[in-house]
Short mmCIF file of C-alpha atoms and ligand atoms in Angstrom, two decimals:
data_model
loop_
_atom_site.label_atom_id
_atom_site.label_comp_id
_atom_site.label_asym_id
_atom_site.label_seq_id
_atom_site.Cartn_x
_atom_site.Cartn_y
_atom_site.Cartn_z
CA MET A 562 111.77 149.16 94.64
CA PRO A 563 112.81 145.88 92.96
CA ARG A 564 114.62 143.52 95.30
CA THR A 565 118.28 142.90 94.71
CA GLU A 566 117.94 139.26 95.76
CA PRO A 567 115.15 137.11 94.36
CA ILE A 568 112.91 135.46 96.94
CA LYS A 569 113.67 131.76 97.41
CA ALA A 570 111.75 128.94 99.11
CA ALA A 571 111.84 128.62 102.89
CA ARG A 572 114.77 126.60 104.24
CA GLY A 573 114.28 122.85 104.39
CA VAL A 574 111.30 122.67 102.01
CA ARG A 575 111.42 121.77 98.37
CA ASP A 576 109.49 121.89 95.16
CA ILE A 577 108.46 118.64 93.54
CA LEU A 578 108.94 119.26 89.90
CA PRO A 579 106.99 117.98 86.89
CA GLY A 580 109.85 115.64 86.00
CA GLU A 581 109.72 114.01 89.42
CA LEU A 582 105.97 113.72 89.69
CA PRO A 583 105.42 110.59 87.57
CA LEU A 584 107.59 108.65 90.01
CA TRP A 585 106.03 110.41 92.96
CA HIS A 586 102.55 109.48 91.73
CA GLN A 587 103.67 105.86 91.25
CA VAL A 588 104.59 105.80 94.92
CA GLU A 589 101.32 107.39 95.98
CA ASP A 590 99.27 105.19 93.66
CA ALA A 591 100.97 102.06 95.02
CA ALA A 592 100.17 103.27 98.55
CA GLU A 593 96.49 103.83 97.74
CA SER A 594 96.02 100.60 95.80
CA THR A 595 97.75 98.54 98.48
CA ALA A 596 95.65 100.07 101.26
CA ARG A 597 92.43 99.60 99.28
CA ARG A 598 93.30 95.99 98.54
CA TYR A 599 93.19 95.37 102.27
CA GLY A 600 89.87 97.25 102.64
CA TYR A 601 91.22 100.55 103.98
CA GLU A 602 89.40 103.83 103.36
CA GLU A 603 90.96 107.21 102.82
CA ILE A 604 90.68 109.98 105.36
CA VAL A 605 91.86 113.53 105.07
CA THR A 606 92.47 115.50 108.22
CA PRO A 607 93.66 119.11 108.62
CA VAL A 608 97.35 119.98 108.54
CA ILE A 609 96.66 122.30 111.45
CA GLU A 610 95.54 120.86 114.76
CA PRO A 611 95.23 122.33 118.23
CA ALA A 612 98.78 122.44 119.58
CA GLU A 613 97.51 120.76 122.72
CA LEU A 614 96.58 117.61 120.77
CA ILE A 615 100.04 117.30 119.34
CA GLU A 616 101.93 118.28 122.47
CA ARG A 617 99.99 115.93 124.68
CA ILE A 618 100.84 112.91 122.62
CA GLY A 619 104.44 113.71 121.77
CA ALA A 620 105.94 115.61 124.67
CA ASP A 621 109.08 113.58 124.72
CA THR A 622 109.74 113.20 120.99
CA ASP A 623 112.00 115.49 119.01
CA ALA A 624 109.19 116.00 116.48
CA VAL A 625 107.14 117.73 119.16
CA ALA A 626 109.62 118.93 121.76
CA LYS A 627 112.06 120.52 119.35
CA GLU A 628 110.60 120.59 115.87
CA LEU A 629 106.99 121.69 116.18
CA TYR A 630 105.72 124.60 114.11
CA ARG A 631 103.51 126.26 116.64
CA PHE A 632 101.43 129.36 116.25
CA GLU A 633 100.44 131.32 119.31
CA ARG A 634 98.34 134.46 119.10
CA PRO A 635 96.83 136.32 122.07
CA GLY A 636 93.18 135.38 122.53
CA MET A 637 93.25 132.60 119.97
CA GLN A 638 93.59 128.88 120.12
CA THR A 639 97.24 127.83 119.80
CA LEU A 640 97.68 125.79 116.68
CA ALA A 641 100.41 123.54 115.33
CA LEU A 642 101.29 122.15 111.95
CA ARG A 643 100.99 118.41 112.26
CA PRO A 644 104.36 116.60 112.61
CA GLU A 645 102.66 113.24 112.13
CA ALA A 646 99.16 112.06 111.36
CA THR A 647 98.11 109.48 113.93
CA ALA A 648 97.02 111.98 116.62
CA GLY A 649 94.72 113.73 114.13
CA VAL A 650 93.32 110.53 112.66
CA VAL A 651 92.45 109.20 116.13
CA ARG A 652 90.86 112.53 117.00
CA ALA A 653 88.85 112.50 113.73
CA TYR A 654 87.71 108.90 114.35
CA PHE A 655 86.04 109.83 117.62
CA GLU A 656 84.99 113.36 116.79
CA ASN A 657 83.09 112.19 113.67
CA GLY A 658 81.49 109.18 115.29
CA LEU A 659 83.47 106.52 113.41
CA ASN A 660 83.72 104.87 116.82
CA GLN A 661 80.01 104.09 116.67
CA ALA A 662 79.23 100.73 115.02
CA PRO A 663 81.09 99.03 113.46
CA LYS A 664 83.83 100.62 115.65
CA LEU A 665 86.66 99.10 113.69
CA ALA A 666 88.08 101.60 111.21
CA ARG A 667 90.74 100.78 108.65
CA LEU A 668 92.00 104.14 107.44
CA TYR A 669 94.76 105.57 105.32
CA LEU A 670 95.98 109.11 104.74
CA ILE A 671 98.47 110.63 102.40
CA GLY A 672 99.64 114.17 103.09
CA PRO A 673 102.25 116.62 104.19
CA MET A 674 103.78 116.63 107.68
CA PHE A 675 105.91 119.42 109.14
CA ARG A 676 108.99 119.26 111.37
CA HIS A 677 111.44 122.03 112.04
CA ASP A 678 114.30 119.59 111.77
CA ARG A 679 117.84 120.32 110.58
CA PRO A 680 117.47 119.97 106.80
CA GLN A 681 119.53 117.31 105.09
CA LYS A 682 119.08 114.76 102.33
CA GLY A 683 115.95 112.69 103.02
CA ARG A 684 114.95 114.97 105.86
CA TYR A 685 112.75 117.91 105.05
CA ARG A 686 110.70 120.40 106.98
CA GLN A 687 107.67 119.59 104.85
CA PHE A 688 107.52 115.95 103.86
CA PHE A 689 104.81 113.56 102.85
CA GLN A 690 103.70 110.46 104.63
CA PHE A 691 101.55 107.49 103.76
CA ASN A 692 99.75 106.56 106.99
CA VAL A 693 97.86 103.43 107.65
CA GLU A 694 95.85 103.15 110.86
CA VAL A 695 93.56 100.49 112.30
CA ILE A 696 91.52 101.98 115.12
CA GLY A 697 89.43 99.72 117.32
CA GLY A 698 91.34 96.51 116.57
CA ALA A 699 93.21 94.68 119.31
CA SER A 700 94.06 91.41 117.56
CA PRO A 701 97.72 90.76 116.73
CA ALA A 702 96.45 89.99 113.24
CA PHE A 703 96.06 93.78 112.76
CA ASP A 704 99.71 94.30 113.65
CA ALA A 705 100.73 91.71 111.08
CA GLU A 706 98.25 93.19 108.56
CA VAL A 707 99.66 96.71 108.72
CA ILE A 708 103.21 95.29 108.44
CA GLU A 709 102.09 93.34 105.39
CA ILE A 710 100.61 96.52 103.89
CA ALA A 711 103.85 98.44 104.43
CA ARG A 712 105.77 95.69 102.77
CA GLY A 713 103.19 95.32 99.96
CA TRP A 714 103.49 99.04 99.27
CA LEU A 715 107.26 98.98 99.08
CA ASN A 716 107.30 95.79 97.01
CA GLY A 717 104.64 97.39 94.78
CA VAL A 718 107.18 100.07 93.79
CA ARG A 719 109.78 97.37 93.24
CA ILE A 720 111.71 97.88 96.47
CA GLU A 721 112.08 94.16 96.98
CA SER A 722 115.07 94.08 99.25
CA LEU A 723 113.96 95.20 102.70
CA ARG A 724 114.92 94.68 106.29
CA LEU A 725 112.07 94.56 108.77
CA GLU A 726 112.99 95.13 112.39
CA LEU A 727 110.50 94.15 115.03
CA ASN A 728 110.15 94.38 118.77
CA SER A 729 107.55 94.43 121.54
CA ILE A 730 107.69 97.04 124.25
CA GLY A 731 104.96 95.59 126.48
CA ASP A 732 102.16 97.65 127.96
CA HIS A 733 101.09 99.47 131.10
CA ARG A 734 101.00 96.17 133.00
CA CYS A 735 104.49 94.87 132.38
CA ARG A 736 106.50 97.88 131.20
CA PRO A 737 106.79 99.72 134.56
CA ALA A 738 108.51 96.74 136.19
CA TYR A 739 110.78 96.33 133.16
CA LEU A 740 111.71 100.02 133.25
CA GLU A 741 112.80 99.61 136.87
CA LYS A 742 115.07 96.76 135.80
CA LEU A 743 116.45 98.88 133.01
CA LYS A 744 117.16 101.75 135.38
CA ASP A 745 118.80 99.36 137.84
CA TYR A 746 121.07 98.19 135.06
CA TYR A 747 122.00 101.69 133.84
CA ARG A 748 122.32 103.56 137.13
CA PRO A 749 125.89 102.31 137.89
CA LEU A 750 126.83 103.29 134.31
CA LYS A 751 125.30 106.74 134.49
CA SER A 752 128.55 108.72 134.52
CA GLN A 753 129.66 106.95 131.36
CA LEU A 754 126.58 107.90 129.34
CA HIS A 755 126.35 111.08 127.31
CA GLY A 756 124.51 114.03 128.81
CA GLU A 757 121.06 113.58 127.32
CA CYS A 758 121.01 109.89 128.22
CA GLN A 759 121.98 110.66 131.76
CA LEU A 760 118.77 112.70 131.97
CA ARG A 761 116.76 110.04 130.15
CA LEU A 762 117.82 107.46 132.68
CA GLU A 763 115.19 108.73 135.07
CA SER A 764 112.73 110.50 132.75
CA ASN A 765 112.45 108.07 129.84
CA PRO A 766 114.82 105.08 130.25
CA LEU A 767 113.42 103.22 127.22
CA ARG A 768 115.05 105.87 125.01
CA LEU A 769 118.49 104.71 126.27
CA LEU A 770 118.00 101.69 124.04
CA ASP A 771 117.62 103.63 120.82
CA CYS A 772 120.35 106.13 121.59
CA LYS A 773 122.67 106.45 118.61
CA VAL A 774 125.60 108.22 120.36
CA PRO A 775 128.71 105.99 120.05
CA GLN A 776 129.82 106.30 123.67
CA ASP A 777 126.58 104.72 124.90
CA GLN A 778 126.58 101.75 122.53
CA PRO A 779 128.78 99.27 124.49
CA PHE A 780 126.27 99.15 127.37
CA LYS A 781 123.29 98.06 125.35
CA ALA A 782 124.25 94.44 124.96
CA GLY A 783 124.04 93.79 128.68
CA ALA A 784 120.79 95.65 129.22
CA PRO A 785 117.71 93.59 130.05
CA ARG A 786 115.47 92.94 127.06
CA VAL A 787 111.90 94.04 127.26
CA THR A 788 110.72 90.89 125.44
CA ASP A 789 112.12 88.82 128.33
CA HIS A 790 109.89 90.71 130.73
CA LEU A 791 106.48 90.77 129.07
CA CYS A 792 103.31 89.94 130.96
CA ASP A 793 101.42 86.85 129.72
CA GLU A 794 99.06 88.89 127.51
CA CYS A 795 101.89 90.85 125.88
CA ALA A 796 103.98 87.70 125.46
CA ALA A 797 101.04 85.94 123.74
CA HIS A 798 100.54 88.95 121.46
CA TRP A 799 104.25 89.11 120.61
CA ASP A 800 104.25 85.40 119.85
CA SER A 801 101.17 85.70 117.63
CA VAL A 802 102.53 88.62 115.65
CA GLN A 803 105.71 86.65 114.92
CA ARG A 804 103.83 83.55 113.94
CA LEU A 805 101.49 85.50 111.67
CA LEU A 806 104.41 87.17 109.94
CA THR A 807 106.16 83.85 109.45
CA ALA A 808 102.97 82.36 108.05
CA ALA A 809 102.75 85.34 105.65
CA GLY A 810 106.31 84.68 104.52
CA ILE A 811 107.53 88.00 105.93
CA GLU A 812 111.04 87.85 107.24
CA TYR A 813 111.93 90.03 110.23
CA GLN A 814 114.74 90.60 112.65
CA HIS A 815 114.04 90.96 116.34
CA ASN A 816 115.73 94.23 117.32
CA PRO A 817 115.53 94.45 121.12
CA TYR A 818 116.63 98.09 120.95
CA LEU A 819 113.76 99.26 118.80
CA VAL A 820 111.48 101.31 121.08
CA ARG A 821 109.04 104.16 121.20
CA GLY A 822 109.57 106.44 124.16
CA LEU A 823 105.94 107.31 124.79
CA ASP A 824 103.64 105.66 127.26
CA TYR A 825 100.76 105.19 124.89
CA TYR A 826 102.76 102.95 122.57
CA THR A 827 102.17 99.34 123.43
CA ARG A 828 103.52 96.00 122.31
CA THR A 829 104.49 95.90 118.63
CA VAL A 830 106.98 98.34 117.14
CA PHE A 831 108.52 97.94 113.68
CA GLU A 832 110.63 99.67 111.06
CA PHE A 833 111.39 98.94 107.44
CA TYR A 834 114.82 99.78 106.05
CA PRO A 835 116.13 99.33 102.55
CA GLY A 836 117.94 96.02 102.27
CA GLY A 837 121.68 96.45 102.84
CA ALA A 838 121.22 99.74 104.72
CA THR A 839 123.25 99.88 107.87
CA GLY A 840 123.09 101.65 111.19
CA GLN A 841 122.12 105.26 111.06
CA GLN A 842 120.20 105.20 107.81
CA ASP A 843 116.65 106.39 108.08
CA ALA A 844 113.71 104.06 107.95
CA LEU A 845 111.38 104.03 104.95
CA ALA A 846 108.40 103.27 107.18
CA SER A 847 107.87 102.81 110.85
CA GLY A 848 104.95 101.97 113.02
CA GLY A 849 103.51 100.24 115.97
CA ARG A 850 100.64 99.66 118.28
CA TYR A 851 99.23 102.56 120.32
CA ASP A 852 96.54 101.16 122.60
CA GLY A 853 96.94 104.06 125.03
CA LEU A 854 96.68 106.92 122.54
CA ALA A 855 92.89 107.43 122.45
CA ALA A 856 92.73 107.78 126.20
CA GLU A 857 95.71 110.12 126.17
CA GLU A 858 93.67 112.39 123.89
CA GLY A 859 90.73 112.18 126.28
CA TRP A 860 88.63 109.66 124.37
CA PRO A 861 87.48 106.22 125.52
CA GLU A 862 90.26 103.67 125.70
CA THR A 863 90.52 102.12 122.23
CA PRO A 864 93.29 100.00 120.73
CA GLY A 865 95.04 101.00 117.52
CA VAL A 866 97.96 100.08 115.33
CA GLY A 867 99.49 101.63 112.22
CA PHE A 868 102.52 102.93 110.43
CA ALA A 869 103.84 105.96 108.56
CA GLY A 870 105.90 105.62 105.41
CA GLY A 871 107.98 108.43 103.93
CA ILE A 872 106.92 109.21 100.38
CA ASP A 873 109.91 111.52 99.80
CA ARG A 874 112.37 108.88 100.91
CA VAL A 875 110.81 106.05 98.95
CA THR A 876 110.71 108.23 95.82
CA GLU A 877 114.36 109.21 96.32
CA LEU A 878 115.38 105.58 96.73
CA LEU A 879 113.61 104.69 93.52
CA ARG A 880 115.22 107.57 91.65
CA GLU A 881 118.68 106.36 92.73
CA LYS A 882 117.86 102.98 91.31
CA THR A 883 116.24 104.17 88.08
CA PRO A 884 117.21 107.54 86.66
CA LEU A 885 114.30 109.61 85.49
CA ALA A 886 113.20 109.14 81.92
CA PRO A 887 111.52 112.41 80.89
CA THR A 888 107.96 111.92 79.78
CA PRO A 889 106.62 114.51 77.35
CA ALA A 890 103.71 116.46 78.74
CA ALA A 891 101.97 116.62 75.32
CA ASP A 892 101.79 114.16 72.42
CA VAL A 893 101.21 116.87 69.85
CA LEU A 894 102.80 120.26 69.37
CA VAL A 895 101.16 122.76 67.03
CA ILE A 896 103.90 124.84 65.37
CA PRO A 897 102.87 127.84 63.31
CA ASN A 898 105.51 129.05 60.84
CA GLY A 899 104.90 132.75 61.51
CA ASP A 900 102.79 134.74 63.92
CA MET A 901 99.44 132.90 63.76
CA PRO A 902 98.07 132.63 67.33
CA MET A 903 94.46 132.50 66.19
CA GLU A 904 95.02 129.55 63.82
CA ALA A 905 97.38 127.76 66.24
CA THR A 906 94.78 127.99 69.00
CA GLU A 907 92.03 126.57 66.83
CA VAL A 908 94.12 123.70 65.49
CA ALA A 909 95.33 122.86 69.01
CA ARG A 910 91.75 122.79 70.21
CA ILE A 911 90.83 120.35 67.41
CA CYS A 912 93.77 118.01 68.25
CA ARG A 913 93.10 118.18 71.98
CA ALA A 914 89.87 116.29 71.46
CA VAL A 915 91.97 113.11 70.97
CA ARG A 916 95.51 113.85 72.26
CA PRO A 917 97.22 116.08 74.84
CA THR A 918 98.25 119.05 72.70
CA ALA A 919 100.36 122.13 73.26
CA ALA A 920 100.99 124.99 70.86
CA ASP A 921 104.10 127.10 70.28
CA TYR A 922 102.63 130.58 69.81
CA GLU A 923 105.82 132.59 69.87
CA PRO A 924 106.71 134.28 66.58
CA ARG A 925 110.27 132.84 66.71
CA ASN A 926 112.15 131.38 63.80
CA PHE A 927 110.75 128.12 62.59
CA PRO A 928 113.85 125.85 62.88
CA ALA A 929 114.13 126.86 66.56
CA LYS A 930 110.55 125.75 67.12
CA MET A 931 111.23 122.40 65.42
CA ARG A 932 114.27 121.90 67.63
CA LEU A 933 112.09 122.51 70.65
CA ALA A 934 109.57 119.95 69.39
CA GLU A 935 112.43 117.42 69.17
CA ALA A 936 113.63 118.29 72.64
CA LEU A 937 110.16 117.98 74.13
CA GLY A 938 109.83 114.50 72.69
CA VAL A 939 106.35 114.99 71.22
CA THR A 940 105.09 112.26 68.91
CA TRP A 941 103.48 114.61 66.36
CA ALA A 942 104.07 118.12 65.11
CA VAL A 943 101.23 119.93 63.37
CA ILE A 944 102.89 122.58 61.25
CA LEU A 945 100.94 125.59 60.01
CA ASN A 946 101.85 128.09 57.38
CA PRO A 947 99.72 131.01 56.20
CA ALA A 948 98.97 129.63 52.72
CA GLN A 949 97.82 126.20 53.98
CA ALA A 950 96.00 127.69 56.93
CA ALA A 951 93.91 129.84 54.58
CA ARG A 952 92.59 126.52 53.20
CA ARG A 953 92.25 125.03 56.73
CA MET A 954 95.07 122.63 55.96
CA ALA A 955 98.20 121.71 58.00
CA ARG A 956 101.26 119.48 57.69
CA LEU A 957 101.23 116.55 60.11
CA ARG A 958 104.77 115.36 60.95
CA ASP A 959 105.54 112.03 62.55
CA MET A 960 108.51 113.12 64.69
CA ALA A 961 110.07 109.68 64.92
CA SER A 962 110.13 108.93 61.17
CA GLY A 963 110.11 112.45 59.83
CA ASP A 964 107.24 111.54 57.47
CA GLU A 965 104.91 114.41 56.71
CA SER A 966 101.50 114.61 55.02
CA GLU A 967 99.08 117.39 54.30
CA VAL A 968 95.91 117.02 56.38
CA ALA A 969 92.73 119.04 56.63
CA TRP A 970 92.26 120.50 60.13
CA ASP A 971 89.05 118.65 60.60
CA ASP A 972 90.68 115.34 59.70
CA LEU A 973 93.38 115.74 62.41
CA PRO A 974 91.39 113.91 65.09
CA SER A 975 91.03 110.82 62.97
CA LYS A 976 94.72 110.89 61.98
CA LEU A 977 95.92 111.36 65.54
CA ALA A 978 93.52 108.99 67.28
P1 AMP B 288 108.28 108.90 112.02
O1 AMP B 288 106.90 109.53 112.12
O2 AMP B 288 109.36 109.80 112.51
O3 AMP B 288 108.33 107.49 112.57
O4 AMP B 288 108.54 108.78 110.47
C1 AMP B 288 107.89 107.90 109.65
C2 AMP B 288 108.50 107.98 108.27
O5 AMP B 288 108.34 109.29 107.74
C3 AMP B 288 109.98 107.74 108.28
O6 AMP B 288 110.27 106.40 108.18
C4 AMP B 288 110.46 108.51 107.09
O7 AMP B 288 110.36 107.73 105.93
C5 AMP B 288 109.50 109.67 107.00
N1 AMP B 288 110.07 110.92 107.60
C6 AMP B 288 110.12 111.24 108.92
N2 AMP B 288 110.66 112.47 109.07
C7 AMP B 288 110.98 112.93 107.82
C8 AMP B 288 111.56 114.13 107.30
N3 AMP B 288 111.94 115.13 108.10
N4 AMP B 288 111.73 114.23 105.98
C9 AMP B 288 111.35 113.24 105.14
N5 AMP B 288 110.80 112.08 105.59
C10 AMP B 288 110.60 111.94 106.90
#
């Protein structure tokens, strides 16, 4: 029984079409070349991971708590589609012995991530990230380096105007005492906060700072700032990161409300926004230091820092700035005047030795085929008719000038080269 309704894509995912892919590849190529310029190596990890790995490291994030694609089958390991890459990259680093000498790994990964989020523009259920991770590096110079890479990538695709927001959220030594201060500040205000933040006040008070609900905003200004309560080590790290960025000519804004609500995140957090973007707009890239992540996964304690950039969002931003110019897939189109698939195939094969070549096999009327050649934007048409083909001859048409000449099939490569 044929269906009455054609089958469409799943909600929240999208096709990336041939016309979009040149821009998409520019963004990916800029990512790769920037990462390589800094000595980073590519890693590919599975899109499926044990659900436990993902859930352990993200329990309190929307990406894990609400948006995880999770597959549970009786008697089988519960799996999840990765919502982000860092957990898997850290797992792979240890599991494959990259933590043996030289210990320091500079890695990058480009691939799809999955979140069962409410679909909207710039927010998809399958989206692609460029991830950069340094595992085994504690120096603040690594924090500055990954920030420089993120900026270099975005500048590399001509997104020059950027806003970098930066903060430090301390570590296991200083953050607990700060969180107590934050709770002390918010407790008397609890009844004025929205429901979710009332719960967060005790479970994850840091998240009160990045709450976007309007009713909670007025209280932030008076909240204690984590950077005023760092231990000596974290303060020195925070100071170094800022000095390194300044020395690199990278402007940033200290955003005291920029946080990550998970314990394994330490010290530096940052986000890049398009210049001029305000408030609720989504970041192009975000990252930070995660010195507690390896241990959270059950591996030896190992520092790490990195970021994830959104390839979909960066591509969309570029497309808004520069409308797509269609690029023809082939330089040459072989156009038989009549039904001559055998000849068209052979001539196309000859041309293909020197130029991308397609052939129009359909026995349609000839003017329609020529109009298609115009529309496709090919540089050359190779026109066949039965009489010429019998002599292994064709007409070579320069589509821009309209000039035509008779050419032997075997001379086509030299004419087209
Ligand atoms: P996050 O892992 O949430 O910090 O996201 C890192 C980057 O990935 C963001 O700055 C976005 O550019 C991109 N991103 C995150 N979620 C989505 C999504 N649902 N659709 C498209 N891009 C996303």
